[in-house]
Every structure is written in C-alpha cells, then in structure tokens.
Coordinates of C-alpha atoms and ligand atoms in Angstrom, one line a residue:
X1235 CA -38.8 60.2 39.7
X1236 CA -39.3 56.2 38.6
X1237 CA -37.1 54.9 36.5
X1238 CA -38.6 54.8 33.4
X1239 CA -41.7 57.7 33.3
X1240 CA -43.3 58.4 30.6
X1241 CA -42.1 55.1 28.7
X1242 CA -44.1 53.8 26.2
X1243 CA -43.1 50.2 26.1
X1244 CA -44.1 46.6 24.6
X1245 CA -43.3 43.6 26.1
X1246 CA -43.9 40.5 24.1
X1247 CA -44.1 36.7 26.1
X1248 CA -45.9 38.9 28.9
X1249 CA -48.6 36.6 30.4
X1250 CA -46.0 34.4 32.1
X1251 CA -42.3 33.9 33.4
X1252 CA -39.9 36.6 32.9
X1253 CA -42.3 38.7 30.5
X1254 CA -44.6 38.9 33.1
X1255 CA -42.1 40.0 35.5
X1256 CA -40.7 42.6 33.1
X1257 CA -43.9 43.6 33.2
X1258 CA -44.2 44.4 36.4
X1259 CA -41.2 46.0 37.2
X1260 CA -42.3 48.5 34.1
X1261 CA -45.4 49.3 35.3
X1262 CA -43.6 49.9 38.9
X1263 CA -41.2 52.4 37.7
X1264 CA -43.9 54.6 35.6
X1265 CA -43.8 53.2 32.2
X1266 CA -47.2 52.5 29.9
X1267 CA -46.8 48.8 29.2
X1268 CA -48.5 47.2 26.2
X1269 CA -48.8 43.3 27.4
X1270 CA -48.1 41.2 24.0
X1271 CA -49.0 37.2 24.5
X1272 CA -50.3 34.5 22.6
X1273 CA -52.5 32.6 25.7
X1274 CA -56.2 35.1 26.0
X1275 CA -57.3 34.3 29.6
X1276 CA -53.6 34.7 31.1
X1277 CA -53.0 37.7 29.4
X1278 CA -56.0 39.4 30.2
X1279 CA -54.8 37.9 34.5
X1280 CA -51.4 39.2 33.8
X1281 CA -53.1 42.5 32.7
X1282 CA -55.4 43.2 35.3
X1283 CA -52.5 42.0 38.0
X1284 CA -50.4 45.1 37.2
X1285 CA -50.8 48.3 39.1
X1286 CA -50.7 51.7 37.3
X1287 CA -52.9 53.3 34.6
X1288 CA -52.0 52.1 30.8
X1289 CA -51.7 48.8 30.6
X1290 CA -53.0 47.3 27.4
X1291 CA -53.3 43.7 26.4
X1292 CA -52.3 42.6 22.9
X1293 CA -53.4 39.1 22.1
X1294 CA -51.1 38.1 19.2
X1295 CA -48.6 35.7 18.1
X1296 CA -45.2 37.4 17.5
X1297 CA -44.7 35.1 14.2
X1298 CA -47.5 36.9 12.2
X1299 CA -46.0 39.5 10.3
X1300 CA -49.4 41.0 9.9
X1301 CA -50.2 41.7 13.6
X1302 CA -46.8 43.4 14.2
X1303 CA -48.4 46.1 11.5
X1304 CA -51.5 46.5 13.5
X1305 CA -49.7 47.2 16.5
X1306 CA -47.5 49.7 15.3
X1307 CA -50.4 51.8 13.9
X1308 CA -52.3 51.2 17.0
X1309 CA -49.6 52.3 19.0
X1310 CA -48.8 55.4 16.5
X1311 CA -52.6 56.1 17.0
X1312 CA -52.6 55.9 20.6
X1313 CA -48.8 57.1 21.4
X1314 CA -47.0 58.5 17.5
X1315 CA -43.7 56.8 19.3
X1316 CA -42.5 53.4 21.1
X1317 CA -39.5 54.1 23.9
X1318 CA -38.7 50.1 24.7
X1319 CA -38.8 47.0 23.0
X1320 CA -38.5 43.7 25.1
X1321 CA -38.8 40.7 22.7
X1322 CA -39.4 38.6 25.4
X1323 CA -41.8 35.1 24.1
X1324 CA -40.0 32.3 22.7
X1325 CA -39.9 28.3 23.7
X1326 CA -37.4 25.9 23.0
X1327 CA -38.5 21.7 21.8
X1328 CA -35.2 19.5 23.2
X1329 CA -34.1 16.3 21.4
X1330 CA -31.5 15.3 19.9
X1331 CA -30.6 16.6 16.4
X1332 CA -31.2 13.0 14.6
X1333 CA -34.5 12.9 16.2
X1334 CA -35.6 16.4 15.3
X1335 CA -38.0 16.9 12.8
X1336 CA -37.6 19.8 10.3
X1337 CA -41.0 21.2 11.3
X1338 CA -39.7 21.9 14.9
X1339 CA -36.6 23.5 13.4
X1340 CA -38.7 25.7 11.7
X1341 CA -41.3 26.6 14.4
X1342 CA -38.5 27.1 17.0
X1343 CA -36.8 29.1 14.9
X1344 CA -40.0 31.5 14.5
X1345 CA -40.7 32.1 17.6
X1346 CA -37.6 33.1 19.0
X1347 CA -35.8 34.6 15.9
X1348 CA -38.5 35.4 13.2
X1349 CA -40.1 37.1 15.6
X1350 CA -37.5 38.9 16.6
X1351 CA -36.9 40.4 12.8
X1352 CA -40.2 41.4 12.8
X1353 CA -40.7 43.1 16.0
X1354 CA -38.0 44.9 15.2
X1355 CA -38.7 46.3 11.2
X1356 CA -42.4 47.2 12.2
X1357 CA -41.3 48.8 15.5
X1358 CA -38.4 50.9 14.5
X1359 CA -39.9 53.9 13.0
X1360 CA -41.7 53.9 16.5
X1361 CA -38.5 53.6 18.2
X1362 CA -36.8 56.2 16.1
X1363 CA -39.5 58.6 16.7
X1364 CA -38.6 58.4 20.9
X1365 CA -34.9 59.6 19.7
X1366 CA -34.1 56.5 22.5
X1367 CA -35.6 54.3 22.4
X1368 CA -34.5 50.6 23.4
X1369 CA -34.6 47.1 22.0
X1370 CA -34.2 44.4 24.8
X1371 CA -33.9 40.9 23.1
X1372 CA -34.0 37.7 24.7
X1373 CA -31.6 35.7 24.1
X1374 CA -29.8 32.8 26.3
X1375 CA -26.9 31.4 27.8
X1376 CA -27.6 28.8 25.2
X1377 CA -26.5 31.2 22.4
X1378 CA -23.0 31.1 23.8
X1379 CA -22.4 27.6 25.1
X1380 CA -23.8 24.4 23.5
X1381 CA -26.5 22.7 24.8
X1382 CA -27.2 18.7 24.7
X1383 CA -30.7 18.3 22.9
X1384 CA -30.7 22.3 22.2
X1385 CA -30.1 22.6 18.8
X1386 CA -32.8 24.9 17.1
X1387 CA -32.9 26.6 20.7
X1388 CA -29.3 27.3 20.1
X1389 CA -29.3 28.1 17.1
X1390 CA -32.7 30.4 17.4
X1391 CA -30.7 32.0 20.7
X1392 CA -27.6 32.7 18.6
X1393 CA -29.4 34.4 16.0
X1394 CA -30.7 36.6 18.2
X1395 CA -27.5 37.7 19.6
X1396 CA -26.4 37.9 16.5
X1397 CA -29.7 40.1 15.3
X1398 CA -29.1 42.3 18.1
X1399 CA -25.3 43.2 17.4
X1400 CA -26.6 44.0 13.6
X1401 CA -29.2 46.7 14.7
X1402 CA -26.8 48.2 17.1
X1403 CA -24.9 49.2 14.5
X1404 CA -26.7 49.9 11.7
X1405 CA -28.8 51.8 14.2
X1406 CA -25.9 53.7 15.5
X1407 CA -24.8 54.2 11.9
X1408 CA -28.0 56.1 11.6
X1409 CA -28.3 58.1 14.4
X1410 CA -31.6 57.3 14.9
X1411 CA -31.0 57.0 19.1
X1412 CA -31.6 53.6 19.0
X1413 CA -30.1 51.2 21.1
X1414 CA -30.4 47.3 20.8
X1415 CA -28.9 44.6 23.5
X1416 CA -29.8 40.9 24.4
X1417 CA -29.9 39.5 27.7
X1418 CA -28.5 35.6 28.0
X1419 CA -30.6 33.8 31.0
X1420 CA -29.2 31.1 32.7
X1421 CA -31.6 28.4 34.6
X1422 CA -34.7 30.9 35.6
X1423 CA -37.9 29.6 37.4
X1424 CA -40.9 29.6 34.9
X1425 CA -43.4 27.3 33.5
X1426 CA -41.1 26.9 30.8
X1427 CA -38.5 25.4 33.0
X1428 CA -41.1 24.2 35.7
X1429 CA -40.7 20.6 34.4
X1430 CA -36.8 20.3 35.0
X1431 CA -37.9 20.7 38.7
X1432 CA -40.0 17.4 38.4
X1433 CA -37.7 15.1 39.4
X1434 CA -35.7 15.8 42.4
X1435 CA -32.6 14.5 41.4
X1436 CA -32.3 16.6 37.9
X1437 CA -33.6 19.3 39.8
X1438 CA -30.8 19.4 42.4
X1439 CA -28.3 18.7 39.5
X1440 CA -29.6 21.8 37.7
X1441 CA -28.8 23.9 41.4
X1442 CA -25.1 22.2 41.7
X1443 CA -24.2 23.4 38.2
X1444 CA -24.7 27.0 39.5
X1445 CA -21.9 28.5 41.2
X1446 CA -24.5 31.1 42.9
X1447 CA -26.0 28.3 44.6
X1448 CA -29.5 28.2 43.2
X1449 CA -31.9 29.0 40.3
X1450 CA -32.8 32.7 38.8
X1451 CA -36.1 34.4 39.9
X1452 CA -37.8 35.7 37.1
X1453 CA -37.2 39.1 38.8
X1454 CA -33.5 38.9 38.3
X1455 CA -33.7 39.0 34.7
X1456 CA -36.5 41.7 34.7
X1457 CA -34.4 43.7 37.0
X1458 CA -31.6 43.8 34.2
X1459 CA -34.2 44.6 31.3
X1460 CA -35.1 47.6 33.6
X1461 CA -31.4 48.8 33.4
X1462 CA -31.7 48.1 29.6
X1463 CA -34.6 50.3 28.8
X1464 CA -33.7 53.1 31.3
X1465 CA -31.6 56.1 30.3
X1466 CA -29.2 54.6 32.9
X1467 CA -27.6 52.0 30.1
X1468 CA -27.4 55.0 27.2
X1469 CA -23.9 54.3 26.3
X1470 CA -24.8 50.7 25.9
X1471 CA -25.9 49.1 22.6
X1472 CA -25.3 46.0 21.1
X1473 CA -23.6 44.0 24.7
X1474 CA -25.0 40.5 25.9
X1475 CA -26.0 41.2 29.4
X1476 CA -25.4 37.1 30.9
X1477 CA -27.5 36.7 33.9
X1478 CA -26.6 33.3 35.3
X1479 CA -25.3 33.1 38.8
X1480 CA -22.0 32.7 37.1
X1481 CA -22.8 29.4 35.0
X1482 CA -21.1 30.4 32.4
X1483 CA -17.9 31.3 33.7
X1484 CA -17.1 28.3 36.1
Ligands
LIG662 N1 -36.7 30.2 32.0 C1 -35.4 30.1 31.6 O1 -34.6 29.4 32.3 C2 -34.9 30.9 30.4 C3 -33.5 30.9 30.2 C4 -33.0 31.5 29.1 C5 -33.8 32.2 28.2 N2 -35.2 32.2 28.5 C6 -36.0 32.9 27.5 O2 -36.8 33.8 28.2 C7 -38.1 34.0 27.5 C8 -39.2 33.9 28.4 O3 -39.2 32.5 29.0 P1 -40.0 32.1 30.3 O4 -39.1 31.2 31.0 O5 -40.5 33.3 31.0 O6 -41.2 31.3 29.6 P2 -42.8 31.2 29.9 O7 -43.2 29.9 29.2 O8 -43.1 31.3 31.3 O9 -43.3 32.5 29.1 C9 -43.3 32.6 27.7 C10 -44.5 33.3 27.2 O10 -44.4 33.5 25.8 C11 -45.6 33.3 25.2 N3 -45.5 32.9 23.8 C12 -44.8 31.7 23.4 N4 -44.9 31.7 22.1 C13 -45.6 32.8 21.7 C14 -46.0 33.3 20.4 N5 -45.7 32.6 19.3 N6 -46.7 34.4 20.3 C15 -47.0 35.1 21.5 N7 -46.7 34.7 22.7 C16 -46.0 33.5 22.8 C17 -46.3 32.1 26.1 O11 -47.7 32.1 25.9 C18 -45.8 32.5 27.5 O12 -46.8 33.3 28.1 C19 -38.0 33.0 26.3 O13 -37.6 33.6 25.2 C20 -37.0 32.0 26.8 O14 -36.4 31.3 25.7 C21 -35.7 31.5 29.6

C-alpha cells in the first residue's frame, strides 16, 4: 500500500520549489493533495503536472485570514476531515537590519509566520476530525543559526519553530491525535535561491560550506515531509527535522 492512502492533505507554497515537490511525492504515495499558491498560471502547471485523481488547486494567499475559512468549509464539504498540513510558502527580503524598512519586517513576518497561525486555527478542527492528522511547518536552518542580512527571515523562521513546539503540546494535551513538527532546510535549489547561483564564485562558496558536498534537491526535503505526514513518524510531534547536508553541525 503507498505510504500515505487515503490522505487528505494541503500543501501551501505548492506551485514551485519544495511545495511543488511535496506535492508530488503526495500524490505518488496515494494521498488527495489540495495545491495552495498565490501565482494562478503556475499553480494551475503545477496542478495539471501531478499524476493521480484529486488534485485541487487553491489560488490564495496564506496571509488572508479570510480564505483559510473558505478552505476549511470547502474541504469539510468536500472531505468533513484534513489528515496533513504542510505550511510550505514563505520568502525571505535580505539586508542588513539598519537598512530594513519596518514594512518588510512586517510582510516577512506574514508570510512565513502569520500564515502559519492561521493555517493552523482554521485547519485544526479538520485535523482533529482525522484523529492524526499532521502539521508539517517549514521552518529553516536560519531559525537556529544567525544569518548575515536575515533578520525578519530569522526571526519569521524562529517563530515558527517556536509555533510548532506550542501546538505539539497543547495538541497532545488534548488528545486530539494531532501531531505538529517543522523541518529546518539548509541551501535547497529553488527559484527562491536560484539567484545565489548567479555568480559562480558565491555559488561555489555556498557548495564549500556544505560538508555533503553540494546543494539540497527540493526532493530531499519533500522526502522528509513524507516521513512527517505518514503514520511512520506517530511518536513524533513537536522535533525540528534539519535537512542540510550537515551545515549545521560542522
Ligand atoms: N530553498 C531553500 O534553500 C530554503 C531553505 C530553507 C527554507 N526554505 C523555505 O521553504 C519554503 C519553500 O521555499 P522554496 O525554496 O521552495 O521557494 P519557491 O519560491 O520556489 O516557492 C515558494 C512558493 O510560495 C508561494 N508563495 C509565496 N508567498 C505566498 C503567499 N503569500 N501566499 C501564497 N503563496 C505564496 C510562491 O508563489 C511560490 O510558488 C519557504 O518557506 C522557504 O522559506 C527554503
């Protein structure tokens, strides 16, 4: 049997990089995948790219409390329960902290961590409905190591593993068969990364600093979210799950 029949899952961030991997690899091992992005045309690619029956685009942006509502009746409609989570979409703006303007703070912020809050208080009836269901939260390396010109990425990163260890508990405290765990990246090809790659130099910098000897696939990460949302990882709630080719730990 695939890994994760019969799932019922959302992936936010899906159009592209790891989202759209994580996607994939759902729709691979049986689940139904409901495709969450901002960016129409890609989403709709991304969509029609996936093999299986029950994909479903959702063109949203995950700051807007009021589309997180319409989901989770659509979904109750379609579904009455969510099995995974994967808050998945998020950017980060680099400068230096002097030169960053509270605006960015604040949109940085939303995208990776409001987001993140809101996902999860219109999703988790859903969740608790499945009796286990699973949040997967992206996070970063970034949340536990500082970051030169990373500050609200940081910051947005930490907040999320910090998010995550609060709904472990307090969802263990319930019983409600939720668990909730954040994955921390490390350098991962994507668009969002694509332009580190520009110059040669940095680019081969960026590989050196990697003990593994070379950049994540988007794959690797998605390969660990599988693990996450499977009934393989039911003991595990509230762990950071670093996948960085051992950056972290040199
Ligand atoms: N690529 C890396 O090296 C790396 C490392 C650590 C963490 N991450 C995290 O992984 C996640 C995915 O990154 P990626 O590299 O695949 O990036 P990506 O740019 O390839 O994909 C991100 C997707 O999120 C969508 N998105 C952004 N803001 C949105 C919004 N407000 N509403 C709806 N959709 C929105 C974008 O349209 C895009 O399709 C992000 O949270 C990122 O911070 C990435």
């Amino acid at each position: 049997m695939a890994r994760l029949e019969r799932k019922i899952a959302v992936v936010s961030g899906a159009a592209s990089g790891i989202g759209f991997a994580t996607a994939q690899a759902f729709a691979n091992e049986g689940a139904r995948v409901y495709l969450l992005d901002r960016a129409r045309d890609r989403l709709e690619a991304a969509v029609q790219a996936l093999p299986g029956e029950g994909r479903q685009a959702v063109v949203m942006d995950v700051t807007d409390e009021a589309a997180w509502a319409a989901l989770a009746a659509r979904i109750t409609h379609d579904h009455g329960r969510l099995d995974v989570l994967v808050n998945n979409a998020g950017f980060g703006d680099f400068a230096p902290i002097v030169e960053t303007t509270l605006e960015s703070w604040r949109s940085i912020l939303a995208v990776n961590l409001d987001s993140v809050f809101l996902a999860t208080k219109h999703m988790m009836p859903l969740l608790a409905i499945s009796g286990s269901g699973s949040i997967i939260n992206m996070s970063s390396i970034r949340a536990l190591r500082g970051g030169v010109n990373m500050a609200s990425y940081s910051a947005a990163k930490a907040g999320v593993r910090s998010l995550t260890q609060v709904t472990a508990v307090e969802c263990a405290a319930q019983r409600n068969g939720v668990r909730a765990n954040s994955v921390h990246p490390g350098h991962i090809a994507t668009p969002l990364t694509a332009g580190f790659h520009e110059d040669p130099e940095m680019s081969a910098a960026i590989v050196r600093n990697i003990p593994a000897g070379r950049v994540g696939a988007p794959a690797d990460i998605a390969n660990a979210i599988v693990f996450l949302a499977s009934d393989e990882s039911a003991f595990m709630t509230g762990a950071q799950i670093v996948v960085d080719g051992g950056q972290t730990v040199k």
